[in-house]
C-alpha positions as a Python dict, from the first residue, in 0.01 Angstrom:
ca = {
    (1, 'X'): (0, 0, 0),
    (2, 'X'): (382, -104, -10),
    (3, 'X'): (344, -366, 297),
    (4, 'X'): (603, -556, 403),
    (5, 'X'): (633, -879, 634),
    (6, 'X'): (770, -878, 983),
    (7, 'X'): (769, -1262, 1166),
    (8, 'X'): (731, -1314, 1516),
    (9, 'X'): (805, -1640, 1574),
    (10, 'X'): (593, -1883, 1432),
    (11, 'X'): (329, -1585, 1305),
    (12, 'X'): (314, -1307, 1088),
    (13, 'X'): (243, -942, 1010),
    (14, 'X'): (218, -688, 745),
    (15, 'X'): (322, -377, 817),
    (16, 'X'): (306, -57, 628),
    (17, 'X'): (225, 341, 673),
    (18, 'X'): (-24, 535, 605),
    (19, 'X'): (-43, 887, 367),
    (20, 'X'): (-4, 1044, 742),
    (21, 'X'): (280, 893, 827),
    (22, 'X'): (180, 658, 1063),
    (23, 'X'): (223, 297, 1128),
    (24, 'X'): (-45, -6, 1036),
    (25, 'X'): (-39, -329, 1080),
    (26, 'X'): (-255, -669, 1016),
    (27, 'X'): (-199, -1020, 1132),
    (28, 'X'): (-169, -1281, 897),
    (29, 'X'): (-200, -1553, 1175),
    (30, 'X'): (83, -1880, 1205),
    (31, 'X'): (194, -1975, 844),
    (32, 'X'): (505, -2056, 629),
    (33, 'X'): (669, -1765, 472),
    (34, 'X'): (532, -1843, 142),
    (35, 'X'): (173, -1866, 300),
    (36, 'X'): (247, -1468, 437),
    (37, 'X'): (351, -1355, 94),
    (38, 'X'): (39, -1484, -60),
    (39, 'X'): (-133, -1358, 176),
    (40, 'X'): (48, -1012, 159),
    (41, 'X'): (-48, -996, -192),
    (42, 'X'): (-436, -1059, -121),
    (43, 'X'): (-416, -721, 71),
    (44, 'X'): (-226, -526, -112),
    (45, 'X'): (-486, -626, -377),
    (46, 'X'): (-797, -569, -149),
    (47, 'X'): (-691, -238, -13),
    (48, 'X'): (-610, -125, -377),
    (49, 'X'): (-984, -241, -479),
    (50, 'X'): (-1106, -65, -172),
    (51, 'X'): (-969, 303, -294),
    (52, 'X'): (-1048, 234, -647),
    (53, 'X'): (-1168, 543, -819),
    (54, 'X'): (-1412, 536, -1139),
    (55, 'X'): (-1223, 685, -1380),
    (56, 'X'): (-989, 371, -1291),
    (57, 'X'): (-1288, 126, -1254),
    (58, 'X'): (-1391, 237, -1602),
    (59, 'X'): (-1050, 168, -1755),
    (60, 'X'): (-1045, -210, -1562),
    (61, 'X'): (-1401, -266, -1622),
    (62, 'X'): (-1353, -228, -2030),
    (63, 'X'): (-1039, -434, -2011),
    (64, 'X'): (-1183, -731, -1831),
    (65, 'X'): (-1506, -728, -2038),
    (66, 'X'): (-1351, -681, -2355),
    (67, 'X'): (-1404, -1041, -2444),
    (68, 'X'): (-1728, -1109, -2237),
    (69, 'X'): (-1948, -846, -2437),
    (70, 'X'): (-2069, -763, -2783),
    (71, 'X'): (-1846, -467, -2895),
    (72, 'X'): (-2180, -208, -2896),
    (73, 'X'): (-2290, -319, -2522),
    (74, 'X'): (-1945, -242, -2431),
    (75, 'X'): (-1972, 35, -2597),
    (76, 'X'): (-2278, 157, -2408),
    (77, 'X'): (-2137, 46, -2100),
    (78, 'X'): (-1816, 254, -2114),
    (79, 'X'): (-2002, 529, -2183),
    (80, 'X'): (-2214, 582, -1955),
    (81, 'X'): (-1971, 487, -1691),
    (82, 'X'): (-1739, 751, -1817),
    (83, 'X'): (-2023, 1016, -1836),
    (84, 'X'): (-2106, 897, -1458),
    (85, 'X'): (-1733, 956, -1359),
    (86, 'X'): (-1716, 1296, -1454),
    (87, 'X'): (-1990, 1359, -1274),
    (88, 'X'): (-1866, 1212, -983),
    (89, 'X'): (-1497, 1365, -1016),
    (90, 'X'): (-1214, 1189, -807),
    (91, 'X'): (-1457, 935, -628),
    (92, 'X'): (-1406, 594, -488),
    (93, 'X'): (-1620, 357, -628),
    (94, 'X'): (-1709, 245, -298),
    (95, 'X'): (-1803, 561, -188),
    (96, 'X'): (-2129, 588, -463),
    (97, 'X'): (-2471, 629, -288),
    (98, 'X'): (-2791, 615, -420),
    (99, 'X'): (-2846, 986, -341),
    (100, 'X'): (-2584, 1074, -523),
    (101, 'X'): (-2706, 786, -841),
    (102, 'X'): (-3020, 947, -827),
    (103, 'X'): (-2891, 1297, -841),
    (104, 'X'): (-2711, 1188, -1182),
    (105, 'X'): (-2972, 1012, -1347),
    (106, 'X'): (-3224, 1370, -1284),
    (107, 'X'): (-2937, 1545, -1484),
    (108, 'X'): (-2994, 1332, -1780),
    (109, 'X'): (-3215, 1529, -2066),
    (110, 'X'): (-3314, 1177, -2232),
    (111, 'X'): (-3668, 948, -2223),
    (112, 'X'): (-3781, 761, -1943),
    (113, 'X'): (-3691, 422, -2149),
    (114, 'X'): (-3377, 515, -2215),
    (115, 'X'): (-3321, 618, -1881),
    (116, 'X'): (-3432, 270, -1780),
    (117, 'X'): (-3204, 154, -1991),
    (118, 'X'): (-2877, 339, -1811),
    (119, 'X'): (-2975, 178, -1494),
    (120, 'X'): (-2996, -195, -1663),
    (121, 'X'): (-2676, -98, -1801),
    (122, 'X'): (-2507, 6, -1433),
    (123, 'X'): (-2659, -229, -1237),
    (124, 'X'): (-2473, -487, -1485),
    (125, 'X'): (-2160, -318, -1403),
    (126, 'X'): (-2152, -255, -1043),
    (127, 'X'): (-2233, -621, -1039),
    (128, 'X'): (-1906, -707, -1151),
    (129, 'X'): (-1765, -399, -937),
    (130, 'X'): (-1887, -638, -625),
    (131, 'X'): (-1751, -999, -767),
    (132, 'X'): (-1390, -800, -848),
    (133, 'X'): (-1405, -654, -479),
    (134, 'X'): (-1426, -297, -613),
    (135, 'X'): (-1765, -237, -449),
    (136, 'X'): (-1960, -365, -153),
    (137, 'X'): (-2297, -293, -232),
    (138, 'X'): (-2491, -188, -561),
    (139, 'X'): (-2630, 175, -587),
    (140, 'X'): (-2821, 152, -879),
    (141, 'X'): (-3029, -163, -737),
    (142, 'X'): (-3308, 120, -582),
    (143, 'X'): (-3355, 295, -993),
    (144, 'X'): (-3655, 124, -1164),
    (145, 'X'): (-3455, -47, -1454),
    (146, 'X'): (-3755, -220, -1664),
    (147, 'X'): (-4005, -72, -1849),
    (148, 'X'): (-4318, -49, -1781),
    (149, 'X'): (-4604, -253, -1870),
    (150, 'X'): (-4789, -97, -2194),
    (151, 'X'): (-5083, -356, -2208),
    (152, 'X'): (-5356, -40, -2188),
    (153, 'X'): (-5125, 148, -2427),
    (154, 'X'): (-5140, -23, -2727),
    (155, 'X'): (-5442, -46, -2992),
    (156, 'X'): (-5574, -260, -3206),
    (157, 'X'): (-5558, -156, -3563),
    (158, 'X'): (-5790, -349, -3807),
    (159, 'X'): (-5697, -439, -4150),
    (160, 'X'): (-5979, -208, -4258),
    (161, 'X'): (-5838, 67, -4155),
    (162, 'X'): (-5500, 38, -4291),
    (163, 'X'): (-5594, -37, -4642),
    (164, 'X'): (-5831, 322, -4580),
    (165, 'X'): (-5495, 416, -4532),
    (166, 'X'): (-5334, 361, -4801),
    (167, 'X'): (-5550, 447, -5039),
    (168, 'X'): (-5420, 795, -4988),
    (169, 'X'): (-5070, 718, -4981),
    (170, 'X'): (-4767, 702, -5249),
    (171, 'X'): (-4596, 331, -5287),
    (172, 'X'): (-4351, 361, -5024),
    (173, 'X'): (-4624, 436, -4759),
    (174, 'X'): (-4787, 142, -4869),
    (175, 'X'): (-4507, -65, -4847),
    (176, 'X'): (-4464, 77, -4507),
    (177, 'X'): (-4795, -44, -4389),
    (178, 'X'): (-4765, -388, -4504),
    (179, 'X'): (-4436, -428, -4391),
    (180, 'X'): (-4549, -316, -3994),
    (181, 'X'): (-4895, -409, -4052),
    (182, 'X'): (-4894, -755, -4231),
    (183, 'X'): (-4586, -878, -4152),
    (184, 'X'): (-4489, -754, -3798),
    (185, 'X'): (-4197, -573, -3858),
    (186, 'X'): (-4013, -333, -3624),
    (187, 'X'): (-4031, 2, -3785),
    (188, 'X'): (-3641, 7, -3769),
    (189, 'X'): (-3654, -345, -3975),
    (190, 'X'): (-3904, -234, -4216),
    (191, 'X'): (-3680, 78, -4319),
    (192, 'X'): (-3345, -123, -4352),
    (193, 'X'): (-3546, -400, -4547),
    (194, 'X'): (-3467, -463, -4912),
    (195, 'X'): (-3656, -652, -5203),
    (196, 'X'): (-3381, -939, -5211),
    (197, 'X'): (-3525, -1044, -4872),
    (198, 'X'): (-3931, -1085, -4986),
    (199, 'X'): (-3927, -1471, -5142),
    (200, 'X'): (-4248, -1618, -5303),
    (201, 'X'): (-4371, -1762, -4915),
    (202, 'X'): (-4151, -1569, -4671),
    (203, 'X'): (-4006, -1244, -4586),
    (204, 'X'): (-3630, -1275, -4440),
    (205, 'X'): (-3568, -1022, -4166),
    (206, 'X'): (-3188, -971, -4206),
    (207, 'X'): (-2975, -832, -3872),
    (208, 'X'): (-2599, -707, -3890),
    (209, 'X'): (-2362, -805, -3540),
    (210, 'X'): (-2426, -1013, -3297),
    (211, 'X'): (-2769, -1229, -3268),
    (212, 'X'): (-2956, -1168, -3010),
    (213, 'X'): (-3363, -1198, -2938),
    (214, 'X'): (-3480, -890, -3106),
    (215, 'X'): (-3143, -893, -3366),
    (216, 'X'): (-3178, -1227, -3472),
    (217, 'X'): (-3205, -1360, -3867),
    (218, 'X'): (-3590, -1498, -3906),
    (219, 'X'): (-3854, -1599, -4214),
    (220, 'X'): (-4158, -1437, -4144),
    (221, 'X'): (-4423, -1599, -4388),
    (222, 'X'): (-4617, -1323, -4640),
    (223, 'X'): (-4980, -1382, -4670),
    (224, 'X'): (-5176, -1294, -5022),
    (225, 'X'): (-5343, -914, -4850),
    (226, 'X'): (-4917, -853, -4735),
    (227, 'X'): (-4808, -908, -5085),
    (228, 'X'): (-5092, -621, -5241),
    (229, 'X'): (-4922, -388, -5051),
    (230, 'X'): (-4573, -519, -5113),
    (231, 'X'): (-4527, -410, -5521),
    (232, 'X'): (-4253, -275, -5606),
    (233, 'X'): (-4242, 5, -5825),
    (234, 'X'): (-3860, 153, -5847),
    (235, 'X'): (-3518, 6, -5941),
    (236, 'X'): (-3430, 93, -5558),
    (237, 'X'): (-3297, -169, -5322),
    (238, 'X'): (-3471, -66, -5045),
    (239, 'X'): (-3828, -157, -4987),
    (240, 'X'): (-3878, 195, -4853),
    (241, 'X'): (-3704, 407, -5016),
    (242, 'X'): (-3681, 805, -4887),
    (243, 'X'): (-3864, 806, -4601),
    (244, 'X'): (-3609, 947, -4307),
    (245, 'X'): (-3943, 1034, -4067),
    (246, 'X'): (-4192, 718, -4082),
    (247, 'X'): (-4410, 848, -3761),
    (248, 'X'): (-4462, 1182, -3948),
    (249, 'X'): (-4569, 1008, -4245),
    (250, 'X'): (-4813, 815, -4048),
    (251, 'X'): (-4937, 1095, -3895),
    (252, 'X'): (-4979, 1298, -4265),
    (253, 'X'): (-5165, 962, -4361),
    (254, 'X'): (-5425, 955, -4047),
    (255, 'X'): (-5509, 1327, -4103),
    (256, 'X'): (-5575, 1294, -4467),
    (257, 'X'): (-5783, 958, -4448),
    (258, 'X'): (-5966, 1137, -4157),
    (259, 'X'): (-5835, 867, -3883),
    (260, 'X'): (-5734, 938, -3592),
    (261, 'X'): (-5382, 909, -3440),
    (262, 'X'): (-5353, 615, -3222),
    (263, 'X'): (-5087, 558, -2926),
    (264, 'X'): (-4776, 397, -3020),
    (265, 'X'): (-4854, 431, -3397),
    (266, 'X'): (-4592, 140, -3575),
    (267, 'X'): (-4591, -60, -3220),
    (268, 'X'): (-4959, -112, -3176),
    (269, 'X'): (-4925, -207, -3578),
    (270, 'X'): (-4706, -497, -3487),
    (271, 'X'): (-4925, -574, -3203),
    (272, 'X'): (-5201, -579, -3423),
    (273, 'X'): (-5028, -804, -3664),
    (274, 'X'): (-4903, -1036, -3371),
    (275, 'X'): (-5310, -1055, -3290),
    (276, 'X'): (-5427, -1149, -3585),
    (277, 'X'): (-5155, -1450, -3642),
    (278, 'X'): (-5262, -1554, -3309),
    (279, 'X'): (-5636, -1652, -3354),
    (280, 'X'): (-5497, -1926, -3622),
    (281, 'X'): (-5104, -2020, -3496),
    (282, 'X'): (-4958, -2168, -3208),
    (283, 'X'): (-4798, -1922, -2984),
    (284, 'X'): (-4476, -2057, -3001),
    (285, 'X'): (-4444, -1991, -3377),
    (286, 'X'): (-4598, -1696, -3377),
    (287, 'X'): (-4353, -1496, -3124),
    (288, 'X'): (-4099, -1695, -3364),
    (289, 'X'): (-4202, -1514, -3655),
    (290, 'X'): (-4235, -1151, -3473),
    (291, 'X'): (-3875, -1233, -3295),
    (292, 'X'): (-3968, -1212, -2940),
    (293, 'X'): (-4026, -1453, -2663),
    (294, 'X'): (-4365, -1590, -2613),
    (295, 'X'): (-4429, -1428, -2258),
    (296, 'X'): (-4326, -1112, -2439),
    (297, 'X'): (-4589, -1186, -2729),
    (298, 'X'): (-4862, -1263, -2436),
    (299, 'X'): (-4745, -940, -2229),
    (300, 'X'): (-4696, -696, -2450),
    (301, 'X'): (-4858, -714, -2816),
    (302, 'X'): (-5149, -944, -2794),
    (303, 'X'): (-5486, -776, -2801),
    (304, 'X'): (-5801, -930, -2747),
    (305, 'X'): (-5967, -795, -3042),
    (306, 'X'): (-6293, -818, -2882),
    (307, 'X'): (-6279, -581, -2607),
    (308, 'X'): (-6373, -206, -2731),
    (309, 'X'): (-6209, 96, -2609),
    (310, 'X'): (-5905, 46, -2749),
    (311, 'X'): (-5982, -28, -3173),
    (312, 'X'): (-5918, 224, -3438),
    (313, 'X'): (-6214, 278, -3647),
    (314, 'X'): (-6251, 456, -3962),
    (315, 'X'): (-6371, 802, -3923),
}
């Protein structure tokens, strides 16, 4: 802005010119000198927040978060802001509508969860847009951002069925299936899981980076039916070894045991896992063991295994 101070008497002014060439001023009331010159400074700073454009936000936003976030979230965060400023070209933050948010986010060729997801992730950072004086309001805030509830979405897979299962698949299939099926494991976990984490009582689900909920280090205890499916029969580290598409396995499974597919195939096996713990553990230990919050474990993968409509049944 390149303000200056005039005094008049006792009070004083900032004074500068515009792009046009014409002159601006703002009162900064009856103070000392050094009171003006702070002052001065607070609106050179303002009025630079005020014409901010993203590609500069995005440059201040990674600096100031550097320390604050995990280096992946960052990560995410920078870009997606970047991808949003391109979009945007030469824009003020400020100047962002939800028209124009909305307009972005129905460019996007991805899923509806990771969509969600974006939001979540802008919402976050035109949050700190508003606290640094960068933005006045928060675009994003009108974008659903959570997902969805998937109660009616999920089935409940018995242990019948899975061991129908795999009697018509090789080792690592079987693995596979205990590892989702008897011990609640992400399908992600149960591929990066090795045989130095299966003890004689408890499986230890190992994460890499920072802990959080879903990354965090946990002993999930392995029943006598989880260890018939857990033998291992290779020199190879991994528990799983060579399987690069699990859901197409699954799916090569159902149609040569004569099952039928199911929604959410390795989810509603972790639900179905989660179920089954429940009826003899406290809830508490349970979403403990799955690595989740309890209100998660409630909303999300219990069944109640005696409503029909939504069990898989041998064919």
């Amino acid at each position: 802005m390149n303000a200056r101070l005039e005094r008049n008497g006792e009070y004083w002014r900032a004074v500068w010119h515009g792009p046009d060439g014409r002159k601006h001023t703002a009162g900064l009331g009856k103070c000392s000198k050094r009171q003006a010159q702070k002052k001065l400074a607070e609106l050179d700073t303002s009025a630079t927040a005020a014409r901010m454009l993203l590609d500069e936000w995005t440059v201040l936003y990674v600096s100031q978060r550097a320390q604050m976030l995990d280096e992946s979230t960052l990560s995410q965060h920078a870009t997606y802001l970047r991808r949003f400023a391109q979009y945007c070209g030469p824009m003020s933050v400020r100047d962002v509508t939800p028209m124009l948010v909305a307009n972005w986010l129905g460019t996007l060729d991805v899923a509806d969860s990771t969509r969600r997801k974006i939001v979540r992730y802008m919402r976050t950072i035109w949050k700190w847009a508003i606290n640094q004086n960068v933005a006045n309001a928060n675009p994003w805030s009108t974008q659903p951002a959570r997902h969805p509830r998937v109660d009616r979405e999920v089935a409940y897979v018995s242990v019948e069925t899975v061991y129908h299962l795999s009697q018509v698949s090789e080792n690592a299939g079987v693995v596979l299936l205990g590892l989702t099926r008897h011990l609640g494991l992400r399908v992600g976990e149960a591929l990066r899981a090795k045989w130095s984490d299966l003890g004689d009582d408890a499986f230890v689900v190992q994460h890499t980076g920072s802990q959080t909920t879903k990354r965090a280090k946990r002993r999930v205890p392995v029943s006598d039916t989880a260890r018939d499916y857990l033998r291992r029969t290779s020199t190879e580290e991994l528990m799983v070894p060579g399987v690069r598409r699990p859901y197409d396995l699954l799916r090569k499974l159902q149609r040569h045991s004569g099952i039928e597919p199911w929604v959410q195939p390795f989810h509603s096996l972790r639900a179905s896992c989660e179920t089954d713990l429940l009826q003899t553990n406290p809830l508490p230990l349970v979403a403990k063991w799955m690595g989740h919050s309890a209100v998660v474990a409630l909303e999300h993968y219990h069944r109640d295994t005696v409503l029909q409509g939504n069990e898989v049944h041998i064919a």
